[in-house]
Short mmCIF file of C-alpha atoms in Angstrom, two decimals:
data_model
loop_
_atom_site.label_atom_id
_atom_site.label_comp_id
_atom_site.label_asym_id
_atom_site.label_seq_id
_atom_site.Cartn_x
_atom_site.Cartn_y
_atom_site.Cartn_z
CA MET A 148 -0.12 -0.12 -0.07
CA ALA A 149 0.94 3.03 -1.20
CA ILE A 150 1.45 5.85 1.57
CA GLY A 151 1.66 9.20 -0.87
CA ASP A 152 5.52 10.21 -0.13
CA GLY A 153 7.64 8.10 -2.36
CA THR A 154 7.94 5.30 0.37
CA SER A 155 6.04 1.92 0.70
CA ALA A 156 3.82 0.55 3.45
CA THR A 157 7.07 -0.97 4.73
CA GLY A 158 8.96 2.37 4.77
CA THR A 159 11.30 1.92 1.82
CA THR A 160 11.67 4.62 -0.90
CA LYS A 161 10.64 3.73 -4.38
CA ASN A 162 12.90 4.10 -7.36
CA PRO A 163 14.35 7.53 -8.63
CA GLU A 164 11.85 7.55 -11.68
CA ASP A 165 8.98 6.64 -9.28
CA GLN A 166 10.21 9.22 -7.12
CA LEU A 167 9.45 11.98 -9.60
CA ARG A 168 6.25 10.79 -10.71
CA GLY A 169 5.37 11.10 -7.45
CA VAL A 170 6.98 14.79 -6.98
CA ALA A 171 5.05 15.29 -10.32
CA LYS A 172 1.85 14.35 -9.43
CA SER A 173 2.10 16.16 -6.10
CA GLY A 174 3.58 19.22 -7.10
CA ILE A 175 0.04 19.59 -9.21
CA ILE A 176 -1.74 19.65 -6.21
CA SER A 177 0.84 21.70 -4.31
CA LEU A 178 0.66 24.01 -7.20
CA ALA A 179 -2.69 24.04 -7.43
CA GLY A 180 -3.18 24.91 -3.90
CA SER A 181 0.08 27.46 -3.79
CA MET A 182 -2.05 29.21 -7.28
CA THR A 183 -5.17 29.73 -4.98
CA SER A 184 -3.19 30.91 -2.13
CA ALA A 185 -1.56 33.63 -4.65
CA VAL A 186 -4.10 34.67 -6.42
CA MET A 187 -6.32 35.05 -2.68
CA GLY A 188 -3.35 36.94 -1.49
CA PHE A 189 -3.55 39.26 -4.31
CA SER A 190 -7.25 39.99 -3.96
CA LEU A 191 -6.15 40.39 -0.13
CA ILE A 192 -3.78 43.21 -1.75
CA LEU A 193 -6.44 44.60 -3.94
CA VAL A 194 -8.80 44.83 -1.52
CA LEU A 195 -6.86 46.65 0.86
CA GLY A 196 -5.68 49.20 -1.74
CA ARG A 197 -8.88 49.99 -3.27
CA LEU A 198 -11.11 49.97 0.08
CA LEU A 199 -8.94 51.38 2.52
CA GLY A 200 -6.04 53.24 0.88
CA GLU A 201 -2.28 53.57 1.23
CA MET A 202 -2.39 54.31 4.90
CA GLN A 203 -4.69 52.00 6.05
CA SER A 204 -3.68 49.18 4.16
CA GLY A 205 0.22 49.98 5.60
CA ILE A 206 -1.32 49.68 8.96
CA VAL A 207 -2.73 46.35 8.12
CA LEU A 208 0.16 45.12 6.64
CA GLN A 209 2.36 46.39 9.46
CA ALA A 210 0.05 44.41 11.62
CA ILE A 211 0.05 41.77 10.13
CA ALA A 212 3.65 41.84 9.84
CA VAL A 213 4.24 41.71 13.58
CA PHE A 214 1.86 38.85 13.89
CA SER A 215 4.08 37.00 10.98
CA ILE A 216 7.32 37.09 13.41
CA ALA A 217 5.20 36.53 16.26
CA LEU A 218 3.76 33.34 14.85
CA ALA A 219 7.23 32.24 13.98
CA ILE A 220 8.53 32.40 17.87
CA ALA A 221 5.10 30.41 18.42
CA ARG A 222 6.11 27.59 16.09
CA LEU A 223 9.12 26.83 18.20
CA GLY A 224 10.67 24.90 15.37
CA MET A 225 7.86 21.96 15.70
CA ASP A 226 6.31 22.66 12.26
CA THR A 227 9.53 21.99 10.25
CA THR A 228 10.62 19.47 13.02
CA SER A 229 7.64 17.50 11.79
CA VAL A 230 8.71 17.27 8.21
CA TRP A 231 12.05 16.30 8.78
CA LEU A 232 10.98 13.83 11.90
CA LEU A 233 8.17 12.17 10.47
CA PRO A 234 9.21 10.49 7.35
CA ARG A 235 12.19 9.19 9.43
CA LEU A 236 9.91 7.79 12.00
CA LYS A 237 7.81 6.05 9.35
CA ILE A 238 10.68 4.20 8.32
CA ALA A 239 12.63 3.02 11.60
CA SER A 240 9.94 3.92 14.51
CA PRO A 241 6.25 4.27 13.26
CA GLU A 242 5.03 3.34 16.95
CA GLN A 243 6.71 6.46 17.90
CA ILE A 244 4.54 8.60 15.77
CA ARG A 245 1.62 9.30 18.09
CA PRO A 246 3.66 10.52 21.07
CA ALA A 247 5.78 12.44 18.69
CA ILE A 248 2.73 14.69 17.48
CA THR A 249 1.53 15.15 20.83
CA ARG A 250 5.16 16.31 21.99
CA LEU A 251 5.08 18.18 18.49
CA LEU A 252 1.78 20.21 19.69
CA LEU A 253 1.52 20.89 23.28
CA PRO A 254 4.67 23.15 23.37
CA THR A 255 3.40 25.17 20.37
CA ALA A 256 -0.27 25.70 22.06
CA ALA A 257 1.42 26.80 25.38
CA LEU A 258 3.62 29.43 23.63
CA GLY A 259 1.28 30.49 21.68
CA LEU A 260 -0.59 31.58 24.41
CA LEU A 261 1.98 33.10 26.24
CA GLY A 262 2.71 35.08 23.03
CA ALA A 263 -0.79 36.22 22.56
CA LEU A 264 -0.29 38.17 25.89
CA VAL A 265 2.94 39.54 24.95
CA LEU A 266 1.36 40.65 21.58
CA TRP A 267 -1.75 42.42 23.46
CA PHE A 268 0.62 44.34 26.26
CA GLY A 269 3.59 44.92 23.81
CA ALA A 270 1.68 46.67 21.23
CA PRO A 271 2.26 50.21 22.65
CA PHE A 272 5.90 50.13 21.62
CA LEU A 273 5.43 49.99 17.93
CA ALA A 274 4.03 53.56 18.00
CA SER A 275 5.90 56.14 16.61
CA GLU A 276 5.76 59.50 15.51
CA GLN A 277 4.57 58.74 11.89
CA GLY A 278 0.30 59.00 11.62
CA GLY A 279 -1.81 56.06 12.52
CA ALA A 280 0.33 54.86 15.65
CA GLY A 281 -2.82 54.41 17.95
CA GLU A 282 -4.46 52.41 15.05
CA LEU A 283 -1.28 50.07 14.44
CA VAL A 284 -1.57 49.11 18.28
CA SER A 285 -5.17 48.39 18.37
CA SER A 286 -4.85 46.07 14.75
CA VAL A 287 -1.87 44.16 16.60
CA ARG A 288 -3.83 43.89 19.67
CA ALA A 289 -7.03 42.59 17.07
CA LEU A 290 -4.58 39.69 15.66
CA ALA A 291 -3.51 38.83 19.00
CA TRP A 292 -6.22 36.77 20.05
CA ALA A 293 -5.42 34.29 17.30
CA LEU A 294 -1.77 33.52 17.82
CA PRO A 295 -2.18 30.31 19.13
CA ALA A 296 -4.50 29.16 16.74
CA GLY A 297 -2.16 30.13 14.12
CA ALA A 298 0.50 28.36 15.47
CA VAL A 299 -1.47 25.21 16.10
CA MET A 300 -2.83 25.48 12.68
CA MET A 301 0.76 25.36 11.10
CA VAL A 302 2.44 22.69 12.98
CA SER A 303 -0.61 20.37 12.13
CA LEU A 304 -0.63 21.19 8.61
CA GLN A 305 3.31 20.25 8.42
CA ILE A 306 2.50 17.23 10.46
CA THR A 307 0.41 16.26 7.65
CA ARG A 308 2.77 16.69 5.25
CA GLY A 309 5.40 14.54 7.22
CA LEU A 310 3.14 11.90 7.40
CA GLY A 311 2.72 11.39 3.62
CA ASN A 312 -0.23 13.62 2.76
CA ILE A 313 0.16 17.03 0.64
CA ASN A 314 -3.80 17.40 0.45
CA PRO A 315 -4.62 18.91 3.47
CA PHE A 316 -1.69 21.24 3.84
CA ALA A 317 -2.79 22.38 -0.04
CA LEU A 318 -6.54 22.32 0.89
CA ILE A 319 -6.80 24.16 4.41
CA GLY A 320 -3.29 26.17 4.47
CA ASN A 321 -3.50 27.24 0.94
CA VAL A 322 -6.98 27.58 -0.18
CA PHE A 323 -9.28 27.60 2.66
CA VAL A 324 -7.79 30.15 4.94
CA PRO A 325 -6.49 32.71 2.20
CA SER A 326 -9.80 32.41 0.49
CA LEU A 327 -11.90 33.68 3.56
CA ARG A 328 -9.71 36.69 4.15
CA PRO A 329 -10.18 38.71 1.44
CA LEU A 330 -14.08 37.80 1.45
CA PHE A 331 -13.90 38.74 5.23
CA ALA A 332 -12.39 42.10 4.66
CA VAL A 333 -14.77 43.00 1.69
CA LEU A 334 -17.78 42.34 4.00
CA VAL A 335 -15.97 44.02 7.28
CA VAL A 336 -15.34 47.61 5.14
CA ALA A 337 -18.79 47.32 3.62
CA ILE A 338 -20.25 47.56 7.00
CA GLY A 339 -17.87 50.65 7.61
CA GLY A 340 -14.98 48.88 9.43
CA THR A 341 -11.39 50.40 9.56
CA ALA A 342 -7.92 48.89 9.58
CA VAL A 343 -8.84 47.23 12.94
CA ALA A 344 -11.67 45.35 12.18
CA VAL A 345 -10.25 44.02 8.83
CA SER A 346 -6.91 43.13 11.00
CA PHE A 347 -9.37 41.27 13.05
CA SER A 348 -11.18 39.65 10.52
CA TRP A 349 -8.05 38.49 8.89
CA ALA A 350 -7.33 36.49 11.74
CA VAL A 351 -10.79 34.56 12.27
CA PRO A 352 -9.83 32.18 9.58
CA LEU A 353 -6.92 30.61 11.43
CA LEU A 354 -9.18 29.64 14.25
CA LEU A 355 -11.40 27.53 11.81
CA GLY A 356 -8.45 26.25 10.11
CA ALA A 357 -6.53 24.96 13.38
CA LEU A 358 -9.80 23.26 14.32
CA ALA A 359 -10.07 21.30 10.58
CA ALA A 360 -6.27 20.61 10.51
CA LEU A 361 -6.24 18.92 13.94
CA TRP A 362 -9.03 16.91 12.76
CA VAL A 363 -6.88 15.44 9.70
CA VAL A 364 -3.92 14.89 11.98
CA GLY A 365 -6.19 12.61 14.27
CA ARG A 366 -6.84 10.55 11.49
CA ARG A 367 -4.15 10.65 9.51
CA ALA A 368 -2.23 9.27 12.53
CA SER A 369 -4.03 6.31 13.35
CA LYS A 370 -3.42 4.89 9.80
CA THR A 371 0.15 5.76 9.84
CA SER A 372 0.79 4.52 13.42
CA ARG A 373 0.01 1.19 12.19
CA LEU A 374 2.73 0.80 9.45
CA THR A 375 5.47 -1.67 9.88
CA ALA A 376 9.37 -0.47 10.29
CA ASP A 377 11.55 -2.29 7.67
CA PRO A 378 14.18 -4.03 9.70
CA GLN A 379 16.58 -3.22 7.01
CA ILE A 380 16.69 0.27 7.59
CA GLN A 381 17.69 1.71 10.77
CA GLU A 382 18.61 5.12 11.29
CA ALA A 383 21.78 6.01 13.09
CA SER A 384 20.06 8.42 15.50
CA ALA A 385 17.09 6.34 15.58
CA GLU A 386 18.04 4.88 19.15
CA LYS A 387 18.16 8.53 20.67
CA PRO A 388 15.04 9.67 22.82
CA LEU A 389 12.52 10.76 21.06
CA GLY A 390 12.42 14.36 23.11
CA ARG A 391 15.96 14.50 22.46
CA ARG A 392 15.70 14.37 18.93
CA ILE A 393 12.72 16.81 18.75
CA TRP A 394 14.28 19.46 21.10
CA GLY A 395 17.94 18.95 18.97
CA PHE A 396 16.43 19.87 15.80
CA ALA A 397 13.48 22.47 16.58
CA MET A 398 15.75 24.57 18.85
CA PRO A 399 18.19 26.17 16.07
CA ARG A 400 15.34 25.53 13.53
CA TRP A 401 13.15 27.84 16.07
CA TYR A 402 15.68 30.60 16.09
CA ALA A 403 15.93 30.21 12.27
CA SER A 404 12.27 30.94 11.58
CA ILE A 405 12.29 33.51 13.72
CA LEU A 406 15.16 35.20 11.75
CA GLU A 407 13.44 33.92 8.70
CA GLN A 408 9.97 35.76 9.26
CA SER A 409 11.95 38.88 10.66
CA ILE A 410 14.04 39.15 7.27
CA THR A 411 10.72 38.65 5.11
CA TRP A 412 8.47 41.11 7.25
CA PHE A 413 11.21 43.63 9.19
CA ASP A 414 11.38 45.99 6.18
CA VAL A 415 7.81 46.74 6.19
CA VAL A 416 7.93 47.54 9.76
CA VAL A 417 10.69 49.62 9.90
CA VAL A 418 9.59 51.45 6.39
CA GLY A 419 6.12 52.40 8.74
CA ILE A 420 8.16 53.50 11.57
CA ILE A 421 10.78 55.67 9.22
CA ALA A 422 8.89 56.60 6.36
CA GLY A 423 5.27 56.18 7.45
CA ALA A 424 2.30 54.05 7.19
CA SER A 425 1.38 55.44 3.08
CA ALA A 426 5.20 53.91 2.16
CA ALA A 427 4.78 50.84 4.31
CA GLY A 428 1.54 50.46 2.03
CA VAL A 429 2.93 50.85 -1.02
CA TYR A 430 6.31 49.14 0.04
CA GLY A 431 4.35 46.20 1.61
CA ALA A 432 2.07 45.68 -1.51
CA ALA A 433 5.18 45.39 -3.92
CA SER A 434 6.69 42.88 -1.84
CA ARG A 435 3.46 40.73 -1.67
CA PHE A 436 3.35 40.17 -4.78
CA VAL A 437 6.82 39.08 -4.99
CA THR A 438 5.78 36.59 -2.14
CA ALA A 439 2.71 35.63 -4.14
CA GLY A 440 4.74 34.74 -7.42
CA LEU A 441 6.77 32.32 -5.83
CA ILE A 442 4.02 29.73 -6.11
CA VAL A 443 5.99 27.36 -8.35
CA SER A 444 9.02 27.53 -5.96
CA THR A 445 6.35 26.93 -3.06
CA ALA A 446 4.74 24.23 -4.19
CA MET A 447 8.04 22.45 -4.69
CA ARG A 448 9.02 22.79 -1.38
CA ILE A 449 6.26 21.71 0.14
CA VAL A 450 6.45 18.22 -1.93
CA VAL A 451 10.06 17.80 -1.77
CA SER A 452 11.05 18.43 1.57
CA PRO A 453 9.87 15.02 3.15
CA ARG A 454 11.22 13.27 0.15
CA PHE A 455 14.82 14.97 1.25
CA SER A 456 14.38 13.65 4.51
CA SER A 457 13.46 10.16 3.87
CA LEU A 458 16.09 9.83 1.15
CA LEU A 459 19.16 11.68 3.30
CA ALA A 460 18.18 9.24 5.91
CA GLN A 461 18.62 6.05 3.91
CA GLY A 462 21.77 7.42 2.49
CA LYS A 463 20.35 7.61 -0.99
CA HIS A 464 22.18 10.85 -2.27
CA THR A 465 22.45 10.10 -5.84
CA GLN A 466 18.56 10.46 -5.71
CA VAL A 467 18.79 13.46 -3.68
CA GLN A 468 20.92 15.00 -6.32
CA HIS A 469 19.00 13.80 -9.34
CA LEU A 470 15.56 15.56 -7.34
CA TYR A 471 17.43 18.61 -6.75
CA THR A 472 18.49 19.63 -9.75
CA THR A 473 15.30 18.41 -11.55
CA THR A 474 13.27 20.50 -8.91
CA ILE A 475 15.39 23.54 -9.60
CA ILE A 476 14.72 23.04 -13.24
CA TRP A 477 11.24 23.19 -13.22
CA VAL A 478 10.93 25.93 -10.78
CA VAL A 479 13.04 28.57 -13.06
CA LEU A 480 11.40 27.26 -16.44
CA PHE A 481 7.86 27.86 -14.83
CA GLY A 482 8.40 30.41 -12.43
CA THR A 483 11.12 33.25 -14.37
CA PRO A 484 8.06 33.91 -16.62
CA ILE A 485 6.06 35.23 -13.45
CA PHE A 486 8.89 37.28 -12.78
CA VAL A 487 9.77 38.95 -16.00
CA THR A 488 6.16 39.99 -16.35
CA PHE A 489 6.23 41.41 -12.71
CA GLY A 490 9.60 43.80 -14.11
CA PHE A 491 8.02 44.73 -17.50
CA PHE A 492 4.32 45.79 -16.12
CA ALA A 493 5.33 47.04 -12.27
CA GLU A 494 3.52 49.89 -12.73
CA THR A 495 0.38 48.15 -14.64
CA ILE A 496 0.13 45.84 -11.62
CA LEU A 497 0.94 48.26 -9.09
CA GLY A 498 -1.65 50.92 -10.49
CA TRP A 499 -4.71 47.76 -10.11
CA LEU A 500 -4.43 48.81 -6.36
CA GLY A 501 -5.24 52.13 -6.82
CA PRO A 502 -3.86 55.73 -6.80
CA GLY A 503 -0.39 56.20 -5.59
CA PHE A 504 0.84 52.28 -5.57
CA GLU A 505 2.52 52.98 -8.86
CA ALA A 506 5.33 54.34 -6.80
CA GLY A 507 6.58 51.08 -5.92
CA ALA A 508 7.30 50.03 -9.46
CA SER A 509 11.08 50.17 -9.22
CA VAL A 510 10.90 48.16 -5.91
CA LEU A 511 9.20 45.54 -7.63
CA VAL A 512 11.32 45.29 -10.50
CA MET A 513 14.34 44.97 -8.36
CA LEU A 514 12.76 42.61 -6.24
CA SER A 515 11.58 40.68 -9.32
CA VAL A 516 15.32 40.35 -10.92
CA SER A 517 16.67 39.15 -7.43
CA THR A 518 13.96 36.34 -6.62
CA VAL A 519 14.83 34.74 -10.67
CA GLY A 520 18.41 34.77 -9.15
CA CYS A 521 16.87 33.07 -5.93
CA MET A 522 15.00 30.32 -7.84
CA MET A 523 18.39 29.33 -9.76
CA PHE A 524 19.37 27.65 -6.19
CA GLY A 525 15.99 25.70 -6.10
CA ASN A 526 15.25 24.63 -2.51
CA ALA A 527 18.70 24.83 -0.93
CA ASP A 528 17.32 25.62 2.78
CA SER A 529 15.02 22.81 2.56
CA LEU A 530 17.85 20.39 1.41
CA LEU A 531 19.72 21.55 4.20
CA MET A 532 17.66 21.75 6.73
CA MET A 533 16.20 18.26 6.29
CA SER A 534 19.36 16.72 6.27
CA GLY A 535 19.20 17.79 9.93
CA ARG A 536 21.65 20.74 9.81
CA SER A 537 19.17 23.00 11.54
CA GLY A 538 22.59 24.92 13.12
CA LEU A 539 23.92 25.51 9.82
CA LEU A 540 20.74 27.21 8.60
CA ALA A 541 20.17 29.32 12.21
CA MET A 542 23.49 30.40 11.73
CA ASN A 543 22.93 31.74 7.86
CA LYS A 544 19.90 33.43 9.04
CA THR A 545 21.87 35.29 11.68
CA ILE A 546 24.27 36.44 9.38
CA VAL A 547 21.35 37.63 6.78
CA LEU A 548 19.32 39.25 9.32
CA ALA A 549 22.59 41.21 10.14
CA VAL A 550 22.63 42.25 7.16
CA ASN A 551 18.81 43.27 6.99
CA ILE A 552 18.91 45.06 9.96
CA VAL A 553 21.96 47.29 8.96
CA GLY A 554 21.07 47.52 5.25
CA ASN A 555 17.58 48.95 6.37
CA ILE A 556 18.32 51.06 8.84
CA LEU A 557 20.96 52.65 6.70
CA LEU A 558 19.30 52.98 3.41
CA ILE A 559 15.38 53.75 4.40
CA PRO A 560 16.30 57.26 5.77
CA ILE A 561 18.10 57.73 2.32
CA TRP A 562 16.21 56.39 -0.31
CA GLY A 563 12.94 55.30 1.03
CA ILE A 564 11.49 51.79 -0.27
CA GLU A 565 13.94 51.82 -2.54
CA GLY A 566 16.41 51.23 -0.17
CA ALA A 567 14.50 48.63 1.33
CA GLY A 568 14.11 46.69 -1.87
CA ILE A 569 17.96 46.89 -2.32
CA VAL A 570 18.62 45.61 1.22
CA TRP A 571 15.98 42.73 0.71
CA SER A 572 17.35 41.87 -2.87
CA VAL A 573 21.35 41.27 -1.00
CA SER A 574 19.75 39.57 1.69
CA MET A 575 17.97 36.45 -0.04
CA LEU A 576 20.69 36.16 -2.43
CA LEU A 577 23.18 36.00 0.19
CA ASN A 578 20.76 33.32 1.74
CA CYS A 579 20.81 31.46 -1.19
CA VAL A 580 24.61 31.33 -1.93
CA LEU A 581 25.14 30.47 1.54
CA ALA A 582 22.83 27.37 1.98
CA ALA A 583 23.98 26.12 -1.48
CA THR A 584 27.83 25.99 -0.76
CA GLN A 585 27.17 24.20 2.50
CA ASN A 586 25.04 21.39 0.57
CA LYS A 587 28.12 20.89 -1.41
CA ILE A 588 30.42 20.67 1.59
CA ALA A 589 28.30 19.03 3.91
CA LEU A 590 26.12 16.82 1.49
CA GLY A 591 28.31 16.68 -1.77
CA ILE A 592 25.41 17.91 -3.60
CA ASP A 593 26.24 19.90 -6.51
CA TRP A 594 24.84 23.06 -8.31
CA GLU A 595 24.79 21.82 -11.78
CA ALA A 596 25.84 25.29 -13.09
CA LYS A 597 25.38 24.81 -16.87
CA ARG A 598 21.96 22.99 -17.09
CA ILE A 599 20.44 25.25 -14.66
CA LEU A 600 21.58 28.55 -16.21
CA TYR A 601 20.72 27.37 -19.86
CA CYS A 602 17.11 26.87 -18.37
CA VAL A 603 17.33 30.27 -16.83
CA ILE A 604 18.37 31.93 -20.29
CA VAL A 605 15.18 29.74 -22.10
CA ALA A 606 12.72 31.50 -19.46
CA THR A 607 14.07 34.79 -19.82
CA LEU A 608 14.13 34.99 -23.43
CA CYS A 609 10.46 33.50 -24.30
CA SER A 610 9.19 35.63 -21.35
CA ALA A 611 11.27 39.00 -21.94
CA ILE A 612 10.73 39.52 -25.60
CA PRO A 613 6.80 39.39 -25.79
CA CYS A 614 7.08 41.37 -22.54
CA PHE A 615 9.37 44.42 -24.05
CA MET A 616 7.66 44.34 -27.72
CA LEU A 617 4.03 44.66 -25.91
CA SER A 618 5.01 47.09 -23.47
CA HIS A 619 6.91 49.54 -25.70
CA PHE A 620 4.51 49.56 -28.42
CA MET A 621 1.12 49.26 -26.47
CA GLY A 622 2.48 51.23 -23.43
CA GLN A 623 1.61 50.11 -19.70
CA ASN A 624 -2.10 48.89 -19.21
CA THR A 625 -3.53 45.89 -18.75
CA VAL A 626 -4.79 44.72 -22.39
CA SER A 627 -0.51 44.44 -23.08
CA LEU A 628 -0.13 42.85 -20.11
CA VAL A 629 -2.92 40.44 -21.09
CA LEU A 630 -1.29 39.79 -24.65
CA ALA A 631 1.96 39.66 -23.57
CA VAL A 632 1.54 36.65 -21.11
CA LEU A 633 -0.35 35.01 -23.89
CA VAL A 634 2.15 35.09 -26.15
CA LEU A 635 5.15 34.39 -23.96
CA LEU A 636 2.92 31.26 -22.52
CA THR A 637 2.82 29.89 -26.60
CA PHE A 638 6.70 30.99 -26.60
CA LEU A 639 7.79 28.77 -23.70
CA ALA A 640 5.53 26.13 -24.55
CA PHE A 641 6.93 25.71 -28.13
CA TRP A 642 10.20 25.94 -27.03
CA CYS A 643 10.16 23.42 -24.27
CA PHE A 644 8.56 20.97 -26.47
CA MET A 645 11.04 21.17 -29.18
CA ASP A 646 13.78 21.36 -26.84
CA ARG A 647 12.15 18.87 -24.38
CA ARG A 648 15.36 16.64 -23.89
CA ARG A 649 17.91 18.87 -22.91
CA LEU A 650 15.62 20.56 -20.57
CA GLY A 651 14.81 17.29 -19.10
CA LEU A 652 11.16 17.21 -19.47
CA ASN A 653 10.96 14.14 -21.85
CA GLU A 654 11.74 12.63 -18.65
CA LEU A 655 8.89 14.36 -17.21
CA MET A 656 6.52 13.27 -19.93
CA LYS A 657 7.88 9.52 -19.32
CA ILE A 658 7.03 9.85 -15.62
CA ARG A 659 3.50 11.28 -15.80
CA ARG A 660 2.74 8.51 -18.41
CA SER A 661 4.40 5.59 -16.77
CA GLU A 662 2.85 3.47 -13.84
CA PRO A 663 4.51 3.03 -10.64
CA SER A 664 6.71 0.13 -10.23
CA ALA A 665 5.47 -2.68 -7.96
#
């Protein structure tokens, strides 16, 4: 009986072709969920910009930034620990799955409660001399109550990933919760709600998602705990006490996840403090477009992380190398056109949000270019993390956050949101280079530059030529953007079909047509 993560019922891993077939199948599900999440995230930004304006939307985005950093603290690193540990328990000690789930969830819920109190009483310290300080404090407090629910939901969904089922993560985390947020925001604004009420409505889906995720975890745990361990596969670390394994991995990961969220959201908070809520609204909108555009990379990360853990636990580094490089190619080929379009049509895209948001066009261009650079390294962070080296990842995030903080403090007063964009770009590229270098040194996993750079060139040419031509001759408008997307998709599909062997796509087609091995 297959259990959904490229392993058999006894825990042994399938052959490489079936691994990639499983990745392709799960990747489609994950991509659909990520696309829905991205669309709903864009819809939320559109609702905030159109109905609240720059300043009010800036207050909401700053409150969400503070909440997101607090959520990283409340998760205690147990979300990633779930993805790392549970595939290994399925191989060597399935009877420990239930105790592990309990130890993963209880500390998360407890810290979430404590964090909610800290947010409530610490919110006044966020007030600045810029406009909207009082509403920002109230908005943070409107979110604080949902911190325990958000932490439990995130860890529960990652538990389902670790147990080999991508569907709950996609349906609850990427479809259900994100879809409710713009809907609730519209309803709240329609009845006269302000930024504070919209912030509260943003948090409500977290409680509903937590309840759904806990129900799925209970059902999934009952099935997987009855698996039989393969006596031929024993992890070197399996003899360690369960608590020691969990906390030994979780503590460095906890620290790193706090830094990750700080890197992602710190610039929005600093822009708000230094340049005001309106600037934070413009910058936050531009940066959220970039986050939404990472749908392909996010979908692949969700799918391959537990597979990395399982393969590394069995010492199958050749399969890890093949999986890592192949998924980079997929991410680059299908993710690059998104950011090329963002770069050429930045003014049009931000103009959808309302007057004043076009000021962030240069930031969106800058972030789009750097994100393409980051995609060239694939899920290097996930690979390093799933090898158990959460300490190295924590060290990387410390370096990157230090660069981020110093850079923002120095450049935002001089160049405003453009300075924040420069700092974010440098920080993200530095993080990718560090992780890829450590994967090479510690795991022997190469970054296959020739194949990857060729795919970047293909995706860029197929996208940049139609975007440049149509934006140049038809101007910055929605019609030219739509036509550019249609033309670039045609160009890319034709090139991928004609050059499918060199791009590795003939292998993908063969895998999708084939039946899995017994």
